[in-house]
XYZ file of C-alpha atoms in Angstrom:
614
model
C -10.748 -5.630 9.245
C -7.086 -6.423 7.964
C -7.338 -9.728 9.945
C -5.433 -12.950 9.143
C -6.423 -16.828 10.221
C -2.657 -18.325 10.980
C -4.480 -21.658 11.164
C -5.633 -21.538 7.595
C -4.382 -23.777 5.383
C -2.291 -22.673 2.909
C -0.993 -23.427 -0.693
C 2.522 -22.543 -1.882
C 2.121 -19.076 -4.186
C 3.096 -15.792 -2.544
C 5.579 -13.886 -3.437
C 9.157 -13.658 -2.437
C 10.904 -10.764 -0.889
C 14.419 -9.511 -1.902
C 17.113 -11.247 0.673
C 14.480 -14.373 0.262
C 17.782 -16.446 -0.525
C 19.883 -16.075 2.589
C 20.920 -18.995 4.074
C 21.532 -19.222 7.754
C 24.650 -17.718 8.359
C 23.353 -14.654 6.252
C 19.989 -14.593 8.744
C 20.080 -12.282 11.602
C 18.719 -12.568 15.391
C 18.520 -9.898 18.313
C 19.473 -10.574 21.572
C 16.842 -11.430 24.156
C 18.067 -8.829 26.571
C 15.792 -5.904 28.083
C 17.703 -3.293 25.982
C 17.296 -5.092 23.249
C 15.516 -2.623 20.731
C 15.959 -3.296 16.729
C 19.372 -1.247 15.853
C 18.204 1.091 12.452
C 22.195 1.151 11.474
C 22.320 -2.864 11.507
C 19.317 -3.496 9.407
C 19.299 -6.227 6.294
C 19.657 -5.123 2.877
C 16.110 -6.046 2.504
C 15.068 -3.444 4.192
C 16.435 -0.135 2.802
C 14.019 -0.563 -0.091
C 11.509 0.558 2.103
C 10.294 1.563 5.880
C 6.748 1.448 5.852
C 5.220 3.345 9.041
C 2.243 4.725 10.006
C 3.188 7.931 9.584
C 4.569 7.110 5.885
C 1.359 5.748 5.549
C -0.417 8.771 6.310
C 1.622 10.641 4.214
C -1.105 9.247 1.459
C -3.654 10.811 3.303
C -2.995 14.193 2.552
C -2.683 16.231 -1.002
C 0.198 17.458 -2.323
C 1.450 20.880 -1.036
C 0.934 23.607 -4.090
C 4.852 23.468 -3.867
C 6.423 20.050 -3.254
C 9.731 19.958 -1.983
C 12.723 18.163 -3.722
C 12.014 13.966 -3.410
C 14.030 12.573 -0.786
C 15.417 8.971 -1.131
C 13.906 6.603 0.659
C 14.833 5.070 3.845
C 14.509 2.540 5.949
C 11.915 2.830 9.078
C 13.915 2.876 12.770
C 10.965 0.638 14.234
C 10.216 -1.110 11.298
C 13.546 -3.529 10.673
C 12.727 -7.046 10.408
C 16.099 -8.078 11.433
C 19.275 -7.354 12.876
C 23.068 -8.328 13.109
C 23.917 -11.524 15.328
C 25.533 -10.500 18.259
C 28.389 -12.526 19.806
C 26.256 -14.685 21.646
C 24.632 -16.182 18.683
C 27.947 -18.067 17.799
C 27.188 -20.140 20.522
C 23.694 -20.521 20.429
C 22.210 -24.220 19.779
C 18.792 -24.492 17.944
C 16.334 -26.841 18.234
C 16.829 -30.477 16.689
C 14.786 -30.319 13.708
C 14.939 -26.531 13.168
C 17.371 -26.573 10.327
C 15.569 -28.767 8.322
C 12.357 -26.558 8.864
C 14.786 -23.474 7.947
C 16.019 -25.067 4.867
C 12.888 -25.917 3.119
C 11.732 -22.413 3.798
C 15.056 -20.808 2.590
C 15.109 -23.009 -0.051
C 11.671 -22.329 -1.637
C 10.822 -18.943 -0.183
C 7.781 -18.801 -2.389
C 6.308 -21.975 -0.105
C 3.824 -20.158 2.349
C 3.353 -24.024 3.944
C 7.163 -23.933 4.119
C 6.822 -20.758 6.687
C 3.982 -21.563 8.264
C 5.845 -25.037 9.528
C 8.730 -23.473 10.581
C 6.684 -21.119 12.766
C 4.337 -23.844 13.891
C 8.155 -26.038 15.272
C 9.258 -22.676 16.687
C 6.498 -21.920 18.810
C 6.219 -25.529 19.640
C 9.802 -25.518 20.477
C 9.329 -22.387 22.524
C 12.517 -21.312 21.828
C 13.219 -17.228 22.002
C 16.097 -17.125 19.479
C 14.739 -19.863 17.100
C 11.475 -18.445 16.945
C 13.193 -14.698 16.548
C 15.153 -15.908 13.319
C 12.130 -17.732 12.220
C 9.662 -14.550 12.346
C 12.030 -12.122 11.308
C 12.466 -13.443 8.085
C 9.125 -14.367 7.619
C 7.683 -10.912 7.977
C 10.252 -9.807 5.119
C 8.251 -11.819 3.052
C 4.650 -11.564 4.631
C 4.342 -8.575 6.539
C 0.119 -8.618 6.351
C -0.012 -11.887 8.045
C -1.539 -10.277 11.452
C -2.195 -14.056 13.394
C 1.696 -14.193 13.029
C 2.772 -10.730 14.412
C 0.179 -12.014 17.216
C 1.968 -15.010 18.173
C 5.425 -13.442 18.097
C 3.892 -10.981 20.788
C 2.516 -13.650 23.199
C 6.144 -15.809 22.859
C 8.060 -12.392 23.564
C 5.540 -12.010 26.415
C 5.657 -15.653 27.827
C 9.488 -14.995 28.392
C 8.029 -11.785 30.300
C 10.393 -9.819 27.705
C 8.086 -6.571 27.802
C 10.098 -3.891 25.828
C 10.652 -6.836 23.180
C 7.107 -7.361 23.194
C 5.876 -4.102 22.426
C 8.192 -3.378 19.560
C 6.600 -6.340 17.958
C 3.719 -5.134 18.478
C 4.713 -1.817 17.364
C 6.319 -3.699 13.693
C 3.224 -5.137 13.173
C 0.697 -2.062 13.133
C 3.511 -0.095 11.060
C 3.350 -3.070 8.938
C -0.873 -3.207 8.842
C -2.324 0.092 10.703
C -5.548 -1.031 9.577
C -5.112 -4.152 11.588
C -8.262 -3.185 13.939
C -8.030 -6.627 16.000
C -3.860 -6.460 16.322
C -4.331 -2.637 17.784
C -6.975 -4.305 20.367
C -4.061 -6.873 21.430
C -1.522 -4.154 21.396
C -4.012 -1.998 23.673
C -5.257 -5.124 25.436
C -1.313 -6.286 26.137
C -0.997 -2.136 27.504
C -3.232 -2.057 29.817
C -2.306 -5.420 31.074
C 1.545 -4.799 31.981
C 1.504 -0.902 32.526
C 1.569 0.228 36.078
C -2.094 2.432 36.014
C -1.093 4.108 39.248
C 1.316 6.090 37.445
C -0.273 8.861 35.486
C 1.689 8.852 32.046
C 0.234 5.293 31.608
C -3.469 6.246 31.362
C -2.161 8.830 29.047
C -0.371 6.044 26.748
C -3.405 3.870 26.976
C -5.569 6.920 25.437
C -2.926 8.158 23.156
C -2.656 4.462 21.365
C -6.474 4.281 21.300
C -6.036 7.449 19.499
C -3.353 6.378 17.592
C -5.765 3.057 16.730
C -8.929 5.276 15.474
C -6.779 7.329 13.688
C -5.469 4.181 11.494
C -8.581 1.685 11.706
C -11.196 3.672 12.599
C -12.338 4.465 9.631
C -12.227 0.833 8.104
C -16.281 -0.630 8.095
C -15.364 -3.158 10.732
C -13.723 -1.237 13.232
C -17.145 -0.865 15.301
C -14.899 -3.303 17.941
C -12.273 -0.940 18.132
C -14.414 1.841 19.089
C -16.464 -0.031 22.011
C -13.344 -0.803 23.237
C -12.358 3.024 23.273
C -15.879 3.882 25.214
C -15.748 1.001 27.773
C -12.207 2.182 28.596
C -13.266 5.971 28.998
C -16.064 4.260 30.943
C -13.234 2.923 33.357
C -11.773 6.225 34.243
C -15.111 7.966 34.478
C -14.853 10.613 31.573
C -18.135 10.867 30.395
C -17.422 13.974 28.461
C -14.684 11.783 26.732
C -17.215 9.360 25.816
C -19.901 11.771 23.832
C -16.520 13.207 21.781
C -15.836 9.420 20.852
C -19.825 9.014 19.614
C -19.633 12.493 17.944
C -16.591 10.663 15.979
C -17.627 7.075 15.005
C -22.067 8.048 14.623
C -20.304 10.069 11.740
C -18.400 7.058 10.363
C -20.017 4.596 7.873
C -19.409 1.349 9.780
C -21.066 -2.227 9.932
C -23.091 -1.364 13.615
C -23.649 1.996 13.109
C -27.355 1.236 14.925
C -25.660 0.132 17.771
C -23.618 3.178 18.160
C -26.796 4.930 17.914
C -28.636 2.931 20.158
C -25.700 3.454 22.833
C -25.206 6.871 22.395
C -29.386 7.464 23.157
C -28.612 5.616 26.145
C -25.559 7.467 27.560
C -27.226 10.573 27.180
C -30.282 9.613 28.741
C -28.531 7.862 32.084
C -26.001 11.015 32.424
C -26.982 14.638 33.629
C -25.959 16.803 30.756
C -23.255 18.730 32.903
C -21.692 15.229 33.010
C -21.934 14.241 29.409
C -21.710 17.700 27.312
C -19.062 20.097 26.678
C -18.982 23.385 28.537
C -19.013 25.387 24.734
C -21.797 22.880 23.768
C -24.296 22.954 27.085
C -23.984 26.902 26.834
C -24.933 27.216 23.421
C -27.570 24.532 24.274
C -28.792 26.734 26.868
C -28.633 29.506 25.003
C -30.812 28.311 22.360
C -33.433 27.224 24.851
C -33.679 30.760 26.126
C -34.201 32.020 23.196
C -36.979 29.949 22.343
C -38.570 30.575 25.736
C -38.159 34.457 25.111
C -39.867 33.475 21.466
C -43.122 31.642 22.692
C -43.194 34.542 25.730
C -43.427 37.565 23.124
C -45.886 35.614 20.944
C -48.282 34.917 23.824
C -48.027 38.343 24.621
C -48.756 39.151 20.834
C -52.206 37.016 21.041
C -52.738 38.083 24.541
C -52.448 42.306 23.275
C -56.202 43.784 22.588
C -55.865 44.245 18.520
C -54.141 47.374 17.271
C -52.249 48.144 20.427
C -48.454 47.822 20.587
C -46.841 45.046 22.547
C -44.117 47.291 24.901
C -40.199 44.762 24.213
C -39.678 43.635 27.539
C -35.532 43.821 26.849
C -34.698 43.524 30.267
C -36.491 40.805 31.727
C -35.720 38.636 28.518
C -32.604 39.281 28.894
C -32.536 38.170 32.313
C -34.334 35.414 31.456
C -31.221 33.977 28.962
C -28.506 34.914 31.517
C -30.812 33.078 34.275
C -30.436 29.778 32.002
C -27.400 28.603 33.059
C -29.588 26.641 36.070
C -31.401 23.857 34.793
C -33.919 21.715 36.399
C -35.239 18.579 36.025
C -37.477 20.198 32.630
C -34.802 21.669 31.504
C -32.338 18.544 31.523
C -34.979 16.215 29.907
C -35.213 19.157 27.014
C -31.458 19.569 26.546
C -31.290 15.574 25.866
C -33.991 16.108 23.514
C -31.826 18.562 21.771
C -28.510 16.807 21.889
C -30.402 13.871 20.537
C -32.214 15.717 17.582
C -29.038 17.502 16.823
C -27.406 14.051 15.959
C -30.078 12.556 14.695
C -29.339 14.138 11.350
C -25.675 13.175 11.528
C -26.888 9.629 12.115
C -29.735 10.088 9.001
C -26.627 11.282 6.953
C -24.237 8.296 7.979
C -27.479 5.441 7.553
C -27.252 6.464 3.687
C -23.465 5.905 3.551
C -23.766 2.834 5.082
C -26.679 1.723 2.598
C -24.722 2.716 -0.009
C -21.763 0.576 0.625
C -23.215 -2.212 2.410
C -23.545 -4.485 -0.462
C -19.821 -4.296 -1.474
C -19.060 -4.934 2.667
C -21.408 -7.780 1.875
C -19.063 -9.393 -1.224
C -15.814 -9.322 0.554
C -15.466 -12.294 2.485
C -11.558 -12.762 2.851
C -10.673 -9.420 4.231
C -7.591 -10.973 5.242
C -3.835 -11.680 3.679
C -3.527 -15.047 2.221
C -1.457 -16.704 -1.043
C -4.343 -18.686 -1.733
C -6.184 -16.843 -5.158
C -9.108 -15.088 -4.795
C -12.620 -15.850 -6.143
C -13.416 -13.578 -9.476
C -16.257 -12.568 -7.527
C -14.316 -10.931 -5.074
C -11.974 -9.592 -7.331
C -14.774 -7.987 -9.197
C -16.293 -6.325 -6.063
C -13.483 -5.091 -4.923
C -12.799 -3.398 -8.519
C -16.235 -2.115 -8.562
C -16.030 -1.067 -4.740
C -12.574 1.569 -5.460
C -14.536 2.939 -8.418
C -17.776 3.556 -6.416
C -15.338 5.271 -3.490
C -13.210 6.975 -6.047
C -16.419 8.699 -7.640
C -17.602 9.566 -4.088
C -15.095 12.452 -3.814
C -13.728 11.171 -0.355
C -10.048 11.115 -0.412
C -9.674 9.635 3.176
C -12.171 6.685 2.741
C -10.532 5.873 -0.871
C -7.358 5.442 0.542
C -8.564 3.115 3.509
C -10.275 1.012 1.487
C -7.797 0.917 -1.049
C -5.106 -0.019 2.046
C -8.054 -2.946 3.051
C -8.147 -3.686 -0.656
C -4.315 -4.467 -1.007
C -4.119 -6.392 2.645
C -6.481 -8.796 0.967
C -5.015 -8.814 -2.817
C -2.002 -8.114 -1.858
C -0.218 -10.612 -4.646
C -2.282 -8.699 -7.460
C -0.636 -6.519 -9.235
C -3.859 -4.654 -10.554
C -4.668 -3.290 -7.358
C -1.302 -1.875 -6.094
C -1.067 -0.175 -10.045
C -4.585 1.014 -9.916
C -3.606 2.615 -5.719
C -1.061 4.304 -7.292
C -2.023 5.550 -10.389
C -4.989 7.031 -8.334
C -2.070 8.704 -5.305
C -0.531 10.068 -7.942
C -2.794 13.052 -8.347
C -2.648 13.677 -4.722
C 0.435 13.087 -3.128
C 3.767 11.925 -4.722
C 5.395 11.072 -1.537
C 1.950 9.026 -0.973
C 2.504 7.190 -4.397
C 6.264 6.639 -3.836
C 5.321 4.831 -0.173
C 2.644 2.522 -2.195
C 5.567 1.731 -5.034
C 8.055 0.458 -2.462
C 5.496 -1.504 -0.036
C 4.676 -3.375 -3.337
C 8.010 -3.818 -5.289
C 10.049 -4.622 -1.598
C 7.291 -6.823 0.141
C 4.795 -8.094 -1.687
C 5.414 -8.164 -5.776
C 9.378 -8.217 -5.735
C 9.008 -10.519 -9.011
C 6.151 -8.482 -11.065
C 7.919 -6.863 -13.462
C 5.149 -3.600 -14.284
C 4.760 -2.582 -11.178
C 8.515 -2.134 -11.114
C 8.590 -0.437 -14.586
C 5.664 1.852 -13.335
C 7.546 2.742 -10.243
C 10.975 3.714 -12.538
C 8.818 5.582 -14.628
C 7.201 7.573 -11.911
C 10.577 8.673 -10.428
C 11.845 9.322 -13.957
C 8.908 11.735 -13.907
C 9.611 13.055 -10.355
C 13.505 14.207 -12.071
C 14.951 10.997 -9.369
C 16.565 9.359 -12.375
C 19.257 7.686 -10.321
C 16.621 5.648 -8.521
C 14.450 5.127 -11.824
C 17.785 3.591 -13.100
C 18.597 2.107 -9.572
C 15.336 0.253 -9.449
C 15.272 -1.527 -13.616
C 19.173 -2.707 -12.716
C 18.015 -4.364 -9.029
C 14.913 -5.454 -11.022
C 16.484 -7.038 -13.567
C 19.140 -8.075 -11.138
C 16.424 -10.062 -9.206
C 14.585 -11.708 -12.353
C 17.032 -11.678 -15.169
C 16.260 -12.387 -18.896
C 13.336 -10.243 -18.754
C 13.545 -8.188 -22.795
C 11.269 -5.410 -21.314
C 13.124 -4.199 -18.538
C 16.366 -4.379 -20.695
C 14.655 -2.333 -23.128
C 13.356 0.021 -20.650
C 17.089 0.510 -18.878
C 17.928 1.288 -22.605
C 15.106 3.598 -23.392
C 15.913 5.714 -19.697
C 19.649 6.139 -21.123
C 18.053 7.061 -24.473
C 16.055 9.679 -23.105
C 18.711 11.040 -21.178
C 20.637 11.596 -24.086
C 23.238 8.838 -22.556
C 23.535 6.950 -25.900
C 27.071 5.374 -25.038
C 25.254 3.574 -22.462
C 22.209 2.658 -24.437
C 24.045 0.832 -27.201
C 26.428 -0.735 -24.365
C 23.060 -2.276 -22.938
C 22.107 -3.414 -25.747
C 25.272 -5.116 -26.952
C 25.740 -6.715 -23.476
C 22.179 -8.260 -24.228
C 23.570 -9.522 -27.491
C 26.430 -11.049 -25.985
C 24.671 -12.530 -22.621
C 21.568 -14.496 -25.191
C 24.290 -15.559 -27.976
C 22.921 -18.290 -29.436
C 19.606 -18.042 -28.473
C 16.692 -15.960 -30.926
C 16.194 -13.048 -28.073
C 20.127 -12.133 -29.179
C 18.920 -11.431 -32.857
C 16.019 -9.207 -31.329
C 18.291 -7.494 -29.152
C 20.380 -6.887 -32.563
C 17.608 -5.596 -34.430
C 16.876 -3.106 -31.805
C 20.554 -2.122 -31.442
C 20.360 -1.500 -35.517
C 17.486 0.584 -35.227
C 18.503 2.465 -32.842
C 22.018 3.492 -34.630
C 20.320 3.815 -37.795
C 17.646 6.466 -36.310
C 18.895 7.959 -33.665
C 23.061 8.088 -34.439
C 22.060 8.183 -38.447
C 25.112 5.757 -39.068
C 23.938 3.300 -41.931
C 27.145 1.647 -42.205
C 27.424 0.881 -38.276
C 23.731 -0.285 -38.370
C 24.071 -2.694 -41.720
C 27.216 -4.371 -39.896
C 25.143 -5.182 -36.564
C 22.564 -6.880 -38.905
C 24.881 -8.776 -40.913
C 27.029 -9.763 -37.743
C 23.109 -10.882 -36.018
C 22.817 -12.766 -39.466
C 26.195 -14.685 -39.417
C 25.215 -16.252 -36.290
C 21.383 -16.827 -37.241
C 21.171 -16.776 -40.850
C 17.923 -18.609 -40.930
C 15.934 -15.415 -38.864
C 13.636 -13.853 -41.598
C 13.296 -11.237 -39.042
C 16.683 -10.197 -39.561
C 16.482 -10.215 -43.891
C 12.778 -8.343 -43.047
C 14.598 -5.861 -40.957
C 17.971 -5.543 -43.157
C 15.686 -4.784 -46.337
C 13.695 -2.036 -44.273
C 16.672 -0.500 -43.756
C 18.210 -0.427 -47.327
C 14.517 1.177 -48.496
C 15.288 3.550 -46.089
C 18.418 5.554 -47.606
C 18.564 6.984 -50.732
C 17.218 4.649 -53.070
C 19.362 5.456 -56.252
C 22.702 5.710 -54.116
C 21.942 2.052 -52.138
C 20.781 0.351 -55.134
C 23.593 -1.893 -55.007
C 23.109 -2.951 -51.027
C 19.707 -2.976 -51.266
C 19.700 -5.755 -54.017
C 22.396 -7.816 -52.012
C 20.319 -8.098 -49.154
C 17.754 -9.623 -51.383
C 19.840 -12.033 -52.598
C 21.261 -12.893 -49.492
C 17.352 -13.607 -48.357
C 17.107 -15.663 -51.535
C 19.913 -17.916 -51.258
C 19.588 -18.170 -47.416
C 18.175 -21.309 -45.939
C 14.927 -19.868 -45.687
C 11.608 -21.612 -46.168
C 10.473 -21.974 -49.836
C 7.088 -19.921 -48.805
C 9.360 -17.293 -47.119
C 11.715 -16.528 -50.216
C 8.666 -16.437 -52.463
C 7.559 -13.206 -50.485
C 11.259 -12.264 -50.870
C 11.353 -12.204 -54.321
C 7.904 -11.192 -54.908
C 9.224 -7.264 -53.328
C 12.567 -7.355 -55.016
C 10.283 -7.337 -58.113
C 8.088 -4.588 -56.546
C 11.772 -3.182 -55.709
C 13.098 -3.051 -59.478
C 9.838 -2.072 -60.876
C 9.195 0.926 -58.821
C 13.714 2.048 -58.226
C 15.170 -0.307 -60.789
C 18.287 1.350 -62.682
C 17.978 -1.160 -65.557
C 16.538 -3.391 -67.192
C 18.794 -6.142 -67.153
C 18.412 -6.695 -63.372
């Protein structure tokens, strides 16, 4: 159940969200008008990292066509913008009292969940439409699993009877979490409470959304809710027939009442007449089978009635009449057909008890199936681990993925999981391995820096090197400073035979940490690199004495310079090699460091040495 208590407390810890900086004036707010639908063209820069739908979603689902089509770039989801551009009117709107301060401290600190959850708490207090519309909007760009919260921004769109309004928040929050089982009950619950039922397309909404509901959730081990909810409304419009189909569907899904469903289904099929309940293909066959086994027990009584060693005559005709007479059933005949239906699932049901065994005891160890920043136990953690390896190994590529979408709803601020969902995607479905990438580098880890090197490196290996580039620079744009992904950005150009680039990378990285001991790494790197890739000696030996000029006290860089000398042509670099030792030697290097120093430039002259006298 991808659930989430709104009234827990909470600790400061989750993750920020690209855009998490915008002040007001940068915040946007739609207007409370009928018509009032999200605009895609208007949406936040946030947001064209990634749309995440339930369709996109799904796309994880399937395997990979044996051809794949060329990687499109992604884009942003029409329902699923968090926010869109003032209009006029909000010039001239006036806020609550206190809400700037509340809208400060959460701007200010984005990372504060307590922060949010204040803001929202004075909002809804407030009861103000456009307050509370800046207020969620922004939050969901940072927190998009927090289902309590997409709740109450349904029921304050619906207290100011704003219907349309309400349902597209409605409809955010399931693309956000379509595993959500209790926020597609309020969705369905809000549906059937403001459409018009005499009209007939609105029955027809209400079952297409409950489809739309067991398609998503159904499959999660709590969704047995979900699913009474789907009979009891069948129930309503009297389609019994609807009702078995739904039992056919969820006694063959591994869920936490699975002996209720049973117990239920036993009972609809014994209060119904089976013209009412079954099929029309399924009570033929049914019937059919029946007359066949009363034309079997006819011709063996007839065998055992026959004096011995005289030839029963095949009654063809009157057996045959007896099957095409079977389509009239009587009160025997009813009682046996339940029998059968019964017995026929029975096994189904066997089948599903020993799925549900198997997996109950990891059900048992999750106790916060829920989005929150607060950590998780190391118990949890654990069982979760060992749950995805136990459905992995099962072979079932639609339960792995829903439990590995429950899995990152509840450790969703852990990178692990999200690199272990997509490592595991990407032997199915790229496009399904992309989606997971940009839910966790735009939402919910914009600050982990290998998930976002694991993402570049995927599209690298997809041929999308413009967005493997794209997505280091925005990275590194977002949490400067960090040597890896500057490394990586160089490596991409490297590999791409863009070695202009590379070395212009590299110097920039010299230039922006002057000073500082990362600028000596940086010029190591930029040394090698010349040295073994562009083969220039001279070029590399003048980045390492330039890196020594400015830190001549970095043994690193006399290590490194010396490695380099050995590397040439020992009898033509004598000369160089030996000043770089006693450049080490008469540098301000420890005692205990020169001692090592001199101990190779002996090793040096004894194994290379020209003469004597050195």
């Amino acid at each position: 159940m991808a659930a989430e208590g709104p009234e827990a407390p909470a600790s400061p810890g989750g993750e920020g969200l690209p855009g998490a900086e915008a002040g007001p004036d940068q915040d946007v707010l739609p207007k409370p008008a009928s018509n009032g639908a999200p605009n895609p063209d208007e949406a936040t820069p946030a947001q064209e990292c990634n749309g995440v739908s339930v369709e996109s979603t799904a796309l994880a689902l399937r395997p990979e066509p044996a051809k794949e089509e060329a990687p499109q770039p992604s884009a942003p989801d029409v329902v699923m913008h968090m926010a869109i551009n003032p209009p006029m009117e909000e010039l001239s709107i006036t806020y609550p009292l206190e809400f700037e301060r509340y809208w400060r401290a959460a701007q200010e600190n984005p990372l504060d969940f307590t922060a949010w959850t204040e803001l929202l708490q004075y909002v809804e207090q407030e009861n103000h439409i456009y307050a509370a519309r800046k207020a969620f909007d922004s939050f969901f760009l940072r927190y998009p699993y927090c289902y309590g919260y997409w709740k109450k921004y349904a029921d304050m769109e619906r207290r100011f009877d704003f219907i349309k309004e309400t349902e597209e928040v409605f409809q955010r929050g399931l693309q956000s979490i379509p595993l959500s089982m209790d926020l597609w009950i309020h969705y369905i619950s809000f549906l059937q409470s403001s459409l018009d039922m005499n009209l007939p397309d609105s029955a027809q909404k209400i079952c297409g959304t409950f489809e739309s509901a067991v398609a998503a959730a159904g499959v999660d081990f709590r969704s047995d809710k979900l699913w009474e909810m789907y009979v009891e409304w069948q129930r309503e419009q009297g389609d019994l027939k609807a009702i078995t189909a739904i039992y056919d569907r969820v006694l063959a899904t591994p869920t936490q009442l699975y002996s209720h469903h049973w117990e239920k289904f036993k009972e609809h099929v014994t209060s119904h007449p089976p013209r009412e309940i079954l099929s029309t293909e399924e009570l033929l066959w049914l019937q059919s089978k029946m007359a066949s086994e009363t034309v079997a027990k006819a011709t063996e009584m007839e065998a055992e009635e026959a004096p011995p060693g005289e030839d029963v005559p095949l009654k063809t005709e009157a057996k045959q009449e007896m099957v095409e007479g079977s389509q009239v059933l009587g009160p025997l005949d009813q009682d046996r057909i339940r029998e059968l239906v019964i017995s026929i699932r029975q096994h189904i049901y066997t089948q599903n008890e020993s799925e549900v065994s198997k997996r109950w005891n990891f059900e048992e160890g999750i106790k916060r199936p829920y989005f929150h920043v607060k950590p998780l136990e190391r118990a949890q953690l654990r069982n979760w681990r060992d749950y995805l390896d136990f459905e992995i190994a099962s072979g079932s590529h639609e339960r792995t993925i829903v439990l590995f979408e429950r899995c990152v709803i509840a450790c969703a601020l852990y990178e692990e999981f999200w690199i272990k969902y997509t490592r595991y995607l990407e032997n199915h479905s790229v496009a399904g391995a992309r989606n997971v990438f940009q839910r966790a580098c735009c939402y919910h880890l914009p600050r982990k820096p290998n998930i976002h090197l694991l993402w570049a490196a995927f599209e690298e290996k997809q041929g999308e090197v413009e967005e493997a580039r794209r997505i280091l620079k925005s990275f590194e744009d977002c949490v400067p400073g960090l040597a890896m992904v500057r490394l990586r950005r160089v490596s991409l150009e490297r590999r791409l035979g863009n070695m202009e680039a590379a070395e212009a990378l590299l110097m920039e990285a010299i230039r922006e940490n002057e000073g500082m001991p990362v600028s000596s790494f940086y010029s190591v790197k930029l040394a090698r690199q010349v040295l073994k890739v562009q083969k220039n000696l001279i070029k590399a030996r003048k980045i390492l004495l330039e890196a020594l000029e400015k830190d001549p006290d970095n043994a690193k860089l006399y290590a490194n310079l010396l490695e380099m000398e050995f590397s040439a042509d020992v009898r033509q670099n004598e000369g160089n090699t030996m000043s770089s030792f006693d450049r080490a030697l008469t540098s301000g290097l420890p005692l205990e460091t020169k001692i090592i120093f001199s101990q190779r430039r002996v090793e040096f002259l004894e194994d290379f040495g020209s003469s004597i006298n050195r």
